[in-house]
PDB file of C-alpha atoms in Angstrom:
ATOM      1  CA  MET A   1       0.000   0.000   0.000  1.00  0.00           C
ATOM      2  CA  SER A   2       1.282   3.423  -0.945  1.00  0.00           C
ATOM      3  CA  VAL A   3      -0.144   6.878  -0.342  1.00  0.00           C
ATOM      4  CA  VAL A   4       0.431   9.093  -3.360  1.00  0.00           C
ATOM      5  CA  ILE A   5       0.090  12.856  -3.034  1.00  0.00           C
ATOM      6  CA  ILE A   6      -0.189  15.215  -5.996  1.00  0.00           C
ATOM      7  CA  ALA A   7       1.176  18.659  -5.078  1.00  0.00           C
ATOM      8  CA  TYR A   8       0.626  21.567  -7.419  1.00  0.00           C
ATOM      9  CA  PRO A   9       0.282  25.352  -7.606  1.00  0.00           C
ATOM     10  CA  PRO A  10      -3.279  26.730  -7.583  1.00  0.00           C
ATOM     11  CA  SER A  11      -4.903  26.426 -11.034  1.00  0.00           C
ATOM     12  CA  ALA A  12      -2.138  24.114 -12.314  1.00  0.00           C
ATOM     13  CA  GLY A  13      -4.512  21.208 -13.004  1.00  0.00           C
ATOM     14  CA  GLY A  14      -3.991  19.011  -9.949  1.00  0.00           C
ATOM     15  CA  ASN A  15      -7.656  17.992  -9.782  1.00  0.00           C
ATOM     16  CA  HIS A  16      -7.508  17.052 -13.457  1.00  0.00           C
ATOM     17  CA  LEU A  17      -4.366  14.983 -12.901  1.00  0.00           C
ATOM     18  CA  LYS A  18      -6.031  13.236  -9.969  1.00  0.00           C
ATOM     19  CA  ASN A  19      -9.020  12.353 -12.156  1.00  0.00           C
ATOM     20  CA  ILE A  20      -6.737  10.954 -14.846  1.00  0.00           C
ATOM     21  CA  LEU A  21      -4.936   8.737 -12.337  1.00  0.00           C
ATOM     22  CA  LEU A  22      -8.214   7.585 -10.764  1.00  0.00           C
ATOM     23  CA  MET A  23      -9.141   6.072 -14.128  1.00  0.00           C
ATOM     24  CA  ASP A  24      -7.117   3.111 -12.861  1.00  0.00           C
ATOM     25  CA  HIS A  25      -9.636   1.502 -10.503  1.00  0.00           C
ATOM     26  CA  SER A  26      -7.021  -0.096  -8.255  1.00  0.00           C
ATOM     27  CA  TRP A  27      -6.926   3.036  -6.057  1.00  0.00           C
ATOM     28  CA  GLU A  28      -8.903   2.565  -2.870  1.00  0.00           C
ATOM     29  CA  ASN A  29     -10.554   5.937  -3.466  1.00  0.00           C
ATOM     30  CA  SER A  30     -11.168   5.488  -7.205  1.00  0.00           C
ATOM     31  CA  TYR A  31     -14.823   6.256  -6.428  1.00  0.00           C
ATOM     32  CA  GLU A  32     -13.761   9.927  -6.233  1.00  0.00           C
ATOM     33  CA  LEU A  33     -13.326  10.042 -10.016  1.00  0.00           C
ATOM     34  CA  ASN A  34     -15.799  12.719 -11.079  1.00  0.00           C
ATOM     35  CA  LEU A  35     -16.532  13.046 -14.786  1.00  0.00           C
ATOM     36  CA  ASP A  36     -19.563  15.332 -14.346  1.00  0.00           C
ATOM     37  CA  PRO A  37     -17.617  18.630 -14.519  1.00  0.00           C
ATOM     38  CA  TYR A  38     -16.034  17.544 -17.816  1.00  0.00           C
ATOM     39  CA  ASN A  39     -19.443  16.725 -19.287  1.00  0.00           C
ATOM     40  CA  ARG A  40     -20.963  19.983 -18.019  1.00  0.00           C
ATOM     41  CA  GLY A  41     -18.133  21.967 -19.587  1.00  0.00           C
ATOM     42  CA  ASP A  42     -16.696  23.147 -16.274  1.00  0.00           C
ATOM     43  CA  GLY A  43     -13.148  24.473 -16.248  1.00  0.00           C
ATOM     44  CA  GLU A  44     -12.550  23.266 -12.711  1.00  0.00           C
ATOM     45  CA  VAL A  45     -12.928  19.530 -12.138  1.00  0.00           C
ATOM     46  CA  HIS A  46     -12.847  18.992  -8.387  1.00  0.00           C
ATOM     47  CA  SER A  47     -13.331  15.386  -7.346  1.00  0.00           C
ATOM     48  CA  THR A  48     -14.855  16.213  -3.966  1.00  0.00           C
ATOM     49  CA  PRO A  49     -16.350  19.416  -2.536  1.00  0.00           C
ATOM     50  CA  GLY A  50     -14.398  21.705  -0.220  1.00  0.00           C
ATOM     51  CA  ARG A  51     -10.677  21.954   0.241  1.00  0.00           C
ATOM     52  CA  ASN A  52      -8.564  19.338  -1.468  1.00  0.00           C
ATOM     53  CA  MET A  53      -6.861  18.056   1.694  1.00  0.00           C
ATOM     54  CA  GLN A  54      -9.080  17.349   4.671  1.00  0.00           C
ATOM     55  CA  GLU A  55      -8.587  15.454   7.926  1.00  0.00           C
ATOM     56  CA  TYR A  56     -10.929  12.599   7.021  1.00  0.00           C
ATOM     57  CA  LYS A  57      -9.190  12.048   3.678  1.00  0.00           C
ATOM     58  CA  LEU A  58      -5.814  11.788   5.347  1.00  0.00           C
ATOM     59  CA  GLN A  59      -7.193   9.332   7.911  1.00  0.00           C
ATOM     60  CA  ASN A  60      -8.767   7.256   5.141  1.00  0.00           C
ATOM     61  CA  ALA A  61      -5.445   7.204   3.310  1.00  0.00           C
ATOM     62  CA  LYS A  62      -3.515   6.150   6.392  1.00  0.00           C
ATOM     63  CA  GLY A  63      -6.008   3.335   7.058  1.00  0.00           C
ATOM     64  CA  SER A  64      -6.257   2.095   3.491  1.00  0.00           C
ATOM     65  CA  VAL A  65      -5.297  -1.415   2.479  1.00  0.00           C
ATOM     66  CA  THR A  66      -4.538  -0.534  -1.151  1.00  0.00           C
ATOM     67  CA  ASP A  67      -3.011   2.521  -2.810  1.00  0.00           C
ATOM     68  CA  TYR A  68      -4.673   5.829  -1.970  1.00  0.00           C
ATOM     69  CA  LEU A  69      -4.468   9.103  -3.918  1.00  0.00           C
ATOM     70  CA  LEU A  70      -4.472  12.546  -2.270  1.00  0.00           C
ATOM     71  CA  HIS A  71      -3.840  16.009  -3.699  1.00  0.00           C
ATOM     72  CA  GLY A  72      -3.455  19.605  -2.692  1.00  0.00           C
ATOM     73  CA  HIS A  73      -1.581  22.861  -2.915  1.00  0.00           C
ATOM     74  CA  PHE A  74       1.376  23.249  -0.579  1.00  0.00           C
ATOM     75  CA  GLY A  75      -0.730  25.447   1.722  1.00  0.00           C
ATOM     76  CA  GLU A  76      -3.314  22.663   1.991  1.00  0.00           C
ATOM     77  CA  LEU A  77      -0.704  19.989   2.717  1.00  0.00           C
ATOM     78  CA  ALA A  78       1.477  21.913   5.174  1.00  0.00           C
ATOM     79  CA  PRO A  79      -0.980  21.919   8.116  1.00  0.00           C
ATOM     80  CA  TYR A  80      -0.889  18.097   7.987  1.00  0.00           C
ATOM     81  CA  ARG A  81       2.891  17.867   7.870  1.00  0.00           C
ATOM     82  CA  ASP A  82       3.272  15.643  10.938  1.00  0.00           C
ATOM     83  CA  GLN A  83       0.589  13.236   9.743  1.00  0.00           C
ATOM     84  CA  ILE A  84       2.035  13.092   6.238  1.00  0.00           C
ATOM     85  CA  ASN A  85       5.514  12.539   7.654  1.00  0.00           C
ATOM     86  CA  SER A  86       4.205   9.610   9.703  1.00  0.00           C
ATOM     87  CA  ILE A  87       3.267   7.773   6.483  1.00  0.00           C
ATOM     88  CA  GLU A  88       6.189   5.489   5.679  1.00  0.00           C
ATOM     89  CA  ASP A  89       5.221   4.430   2.162  1.00  0.00           C
ATOM     90  CA  LYS A  90       4.446   7.678   0.365  1.00  0.00           C
ATOM     91  CA  LYS A  91       5.112   9.130  -3.036  1.00  0.00           C
ATOM     92  CA  PHE A  92       4.702  12.632  -4.414  1.00  0.00           C
ATOM     93  CA  ILE A  93       3.875  13.834  -7.899  1.00  0.00           C
ATOM     94  CA  LEU A  94       4.737  17.505  -8.351  1.00  0.00           C
ATOM     95  CA  ILE A  95       3.471  19.782 -11.099  1.00  0.00           C
ATOM     96  CA  THR A  96       6.360  22.203 -11.463  1.00  0.00           C
ATOM     97  CA  ILE A  97       6.515  25.726 -12.873  1.00  0.00           C
ATOM     98  CA  ASP A  98      10.249  26.079 -13.461  1.00  0.00           C
ATOM     99  CA  THR A  99      10.192  27.783 -16.852  1.00  0.00           C
ATOM    100  CA  GLU A 100       8.809  31.059 -18.175  1.00  0.00           C
ATOM    101  CA  ARG A 101       6.458  29.015 -20.346  1.00  0.00           C
ATOM    102  CA  ASP A 102       5.057  27.175 -17.291  1.00  0.00           C
ATOM    103  CA  LYS A 103       4.446  30.451 -15.486  1.00  0.00           C
ATOM    104  CA  TYR A 104       2.918  32.115 -18.548  1.00  0.00           C
ATOM    105  CA  LEU A 105       0.383  29.306 -19.022  1.00  0.00           C
ATOM    106  CA  LEU A 106      -0.468  29.165 -15.317  1.00  0.00           C
ATOM    107  CA  ASN A 107      -0.891  32.938 -15.089  1.00  0.00           C
ATOM    108  CA  ARG A 108      -3.308  32.910 -18.047  1.00  0.00           C
ATOM    109  CA  ARG A 109      -5.472  30.189 -16.520  1.00  0.00           C
ATOM    110  CA  GLN A 110      -5.467  31.879 -13.112  1.00  0.00           C
ATOM    111  CA  HIS A 111      -6.760  35.060 -14.753  1.00  0.00           C
ATOM    112  CA  LYS A 112      -9.474  33.160 -16.635  1.00  0.00           C
ATOM    113  CA  LEU A 113     -10.594  31.544 -13.366  1.00  0.00           C
ATOM    114  CA  GLY A 114     -10.511  34.844 -11.490  1.00  0.00           C
ATOM    115  CA  GLN A 115      -7.636  33.668  -9.303  1.00  0.00           C
ATOM    116  CA  GLN A 116      -5.092  36.338 -10.161  1.00  0.00           C
ATOM    117  CA  SER A 117      -1.998  36.301  -8.015  1.00  0.00           C
ATOM    118  CA  HIS A 118       0.671  38.884  -7.452  1.00  0.00           C
ATOM    119  CA  PRO A 119       3.703  38.354  -9.718  1.00  0.00           C
ATOM    120  CA  TYR A 120       5.840  37.940  -6.593  1.00  0.00           C
ATOM    121  CA  TYR A 121       3.736  34.949  -5.594  1.00  0.00           C
ATOM    122  CA  LEU A 122       4.084  33.320  -8.990  1.00  0.00           C
ATOM    123  CA  TYR A 123       7.765  34.045  -9.631  1.00  0.00           C
ATOM    124  CA  GLU A 124       9.326  34.070  -6.185  1.00  0.00           C
ATOM    125  CA  GLU A 125       7.290  31.642  -4.082  1.00  0.00           C
ATOM    126  CA  GLN A 126       5.319  29.061  -6.052  1.00  0.00           C
ATOM    127  CA  GLU A 127       8.235  27.900  -8.158  1.00  0.00           C
ATOM    128  CA  TYR A 128      10.177  26.880  -5.047  1.00  0.00           C
ATOM    129  CA  LEU A 129       7.291  25.206  -3.226  1.00  0.00           C
ATOM    130  CA  TYR A 130       7.108  22.475  -5.859  1.00  0.00           C
ATOM    131  CA  GLN A 131      10.708  21.278  -6.010  1.00  0.00           C
ATOM    132  CA  PRO A 132      11.639  17.660  -5.137  1.00  0.00           C
ATOM    133  CA  GLN A 133      14.180  18.657  -2.493  1.00  0.00           C
ATOM    134  CA  PHE A 134      11.512  20.565  -0.616  1.00  0.00           C
ATOM    135  CA  TYR A 135       9.352  17.437  -0.331  1.00  0.00           C
ATOM    136  CA  GLN A 136      12.373  15.366   0.613  1.00  0.00           C
ATOM    137  CA  ILE A 137      13.149  17.665   3.534  1.00  0.00           C
ATOM    138  CA  TYR A 138       9.791  19.094   4.607  1.00  0.00           C
ATOM    139  CA  PHE A 139       7.709  15.934   4.086  1.00  0.00           C
ATOM    140  CA  THR A 140      10.505  13.348   4.651  1.00  0.00           C
ATOM    141  CA  ALA A 141      10.027  11.753   1.227  1.00  0.00           C
ATOM    142  CA  ASN A 142      12.707   9.587  -0.321  1.00  0.00           C
ATOM    143  CA  ILE A 143      13.894  11.542  -3.341  1.00  0.00           C
ATOM    144  CA  GLU A 144      13.302   8.550  -5.650  1.00  0.00           C
ATOM    145  CA  ASN A 145       9.646   8.694  -4.579  1.00  0.00           C
ATOM    146  CA  VAL A 146       9.189  12.263  -5.804  1.00  0.00           C
ATOM    147  CA  TYR A 147       8.217  12.590  -9.454  1.00  0.00           C
ATOM    148  CA  THR A 148       7.990  15.887 -11.319  1.00  0.00           C
ATOM    149  CA  ILE A 149       5.999  16.924 -14.363  1.00  0.00           C
ATOM    150  CA  SER A 150       6.387  20.385 -15.818  1.00  0.00           C
ATOM    151  CA  LEU A 151       3.133  22.247 -16.295  1.00  0.00           C
ATOM    152  CA  ASN A 152       4.022  22.813 -19.946  1.00  0.00           C
ATOM    153  CA  GLU A 153       4.352  19.059 -20.537  1.00  0.00           C
ATOM    154  CA  PHE A 154       1.180  18.210 -18.639  1.00  0.00           C
ATOM    155  CA  TRP A 155      -0.859  20.857 -20.420  1.00  0.00           C
ATOM    156  CA  HIS A 156       0.254  19.838 -23.903  1.00  0.00           C
ATOM    157  CA  PRO A 157      -2.916  19.055 -25.908  1.00  0.00           C
ATOM    158  CA  ASN A 158      -1.589  15.554 -26.560  1.00  0.00           C
ATOM    159  CA  LEU A 159      -0.708  13.725 -23.343  1.00  0.00           C
ATOM    160  CA  ASN A 160       1.212  11.188 -25.413  1.00  0.00           C
ATOM    161  CA  HIS A 161       3.509  13.874 -26.814  1.00  0.00           C
ATOM    162  CA  TYR A 162       5.658  13.643 -23.670  1.00  0.00           C
ATOM    163  CA  GLY A 163       4.439  10.194 -22.648  1.00  0.00           C
ATOM    164  CA  ILE A 164       2.879  11.578 -19.453  1.00  0.00           C
ATOM    165  CA  VAL A 165       0.479   8.694 -18.824  1.00  0.00           C
ATOM    166  CA  ASN A 166       3.049   5.988 -19.536  1.00  0.00           C
ATOM    167  CA  ARG A 167       5.618   7.723 -17.336  1.00  0.00           C
ATOM    168  CA  LEU A 168       3.152   7.993 -14.453  1.00  0.00           C
ATOM    169  CA  ASN A 169       2.023   4.385 -14.926  1.00  0.00           C
ATOM    170  CA  SER A 170       5.644   3.311 -14.632  1.00  0.00           C
ATOM    171  CA  PHE A 171       6.322   5.456 -11.550  1.00  0.00           C
ATOM    172  CA  LEU A 172       3.146   4.312  -9.786  1.00  0.00           C
ATOM    173  CA  ASN A 173       2.881   0.770 -11.130  1.00  0.00           C
ATOM    174  CA  LYS A 174      -0.576   1.576 -12.511  1.00  0.00           C
ATOM    175  CA  SER A 175      -2.342   0.986 -15.808  1.00  0.00           C
ATOM    176  CA  VAL A 176      -4.230   4.134 -16.765  1.00  0.00           C
ATOM    177  CA  ASP A 177      -5.367   3.769 -20.378  1.00  0.00           C
ATOM    178  CA  ALA A 178      -3.559   6.499 -22.324  1.00  0.00           C
ATOM    179  CA  GLU A 179      -6.313   6.833 -24.934  1.00  0.00           C
ATOM    180  CA  GLU A 180      -9.071   7.214 -22.321  1.00  0.00           C
ATOM    181  CA  ALA A 181      -6.926   9.725 -20.467  1.00  0.00           C
ATOM    182  CA  GLN A 182      -6.470  11.679 -23.694  1.00  0.00           C
ATOM    183  CA  VAL A 183     -10.252  11.911 -24.173  1.00  0.00           C
ATOM    184  CA  LEU A 184     -10.594  13.367 -20.666  1.00  0.00           C
ATOM    185  CA  HIS A 185      -7.661  15.693 -21.293  1.00  0.00           C
ATOM    186  CA  ARG A 186      -9.243  16.960 -24.509  1.00  0.00           C
ATOM    187  CA  HIS A 187     -12.444  17.818 -22.604  1.00  0.00           C
ATOM    188  CA  TRP A 188     -10.411  19.654 -19.960  1.00  0.00           C
ATOM    189  CA  HIS A 189      -8.575  21.635 -22.647  1.00  0.00           C
ATOM    190  CA  ILE A 190     -11.784  22.615 -24.423  1.00  0.00           C
ATOM    191  CA  ASN A 191     -13.595  23.510 -21.197  1.00  0.00           C
ATOM    192  CA  ASN A 192     -10.722  25.752 -20.094  1.00  0.00           C
ATOM    193  CA  HIS A 193     -10.285  27.397 -23.502  1.00  0.00           C
ATOM    194  CA  ILE A 194      -6.549  26.807 -23.217  1.00  0.00           C
ATOM    195  CA  ASP A 195      -4.686  28.448 -26.071  1.00  0.00           C
ATOM    196  CA  PHE A 196      -1.571  26.323 -25.732  1.00  0.00           C
ATOM    197  CA  TYR A 197       0.327  27.501 -28.796  1.00  0.00           C
TER     198      TYR A 197
END
């Protein structure tokens, strides 16, 4: 049993990534897969109402008998630091914003969603909160259990262009169908009016 935590900047698509991974039904909480927002044309695709990380979710994850998937922004994860650190078998998937391109795309989506942030926040804080070394030290993760995906790669209209699904399947020992994931990704792109190029 492994607890996997997706960590990502606000508006970076962490809920969407969680939904893609939950397409593999071996997760104990695969029931959280929520396709309704995609079908309604929603830009945001939350799997459960409220904040992403909540006490009951963490307790469910710690008591699970099979793999469990959690997600949240750093600010949602940090209050649970001690509980996360007490999980021995944990992995992190980080959506990173290391490049100007990553930041440009994120800033555009934040504006579309009405979640504008100060440039300082985007360029001098968020970039550093989603680095592997930070999760190794702050959340006591083994560095080989921290996987990064650049926002630019994840947001590419074709998930197969960078082999995102296959890479994640390999890292997590899962079997998400890449073609089904691409269909979901196409809906997400259309619903968010993402002008990638």
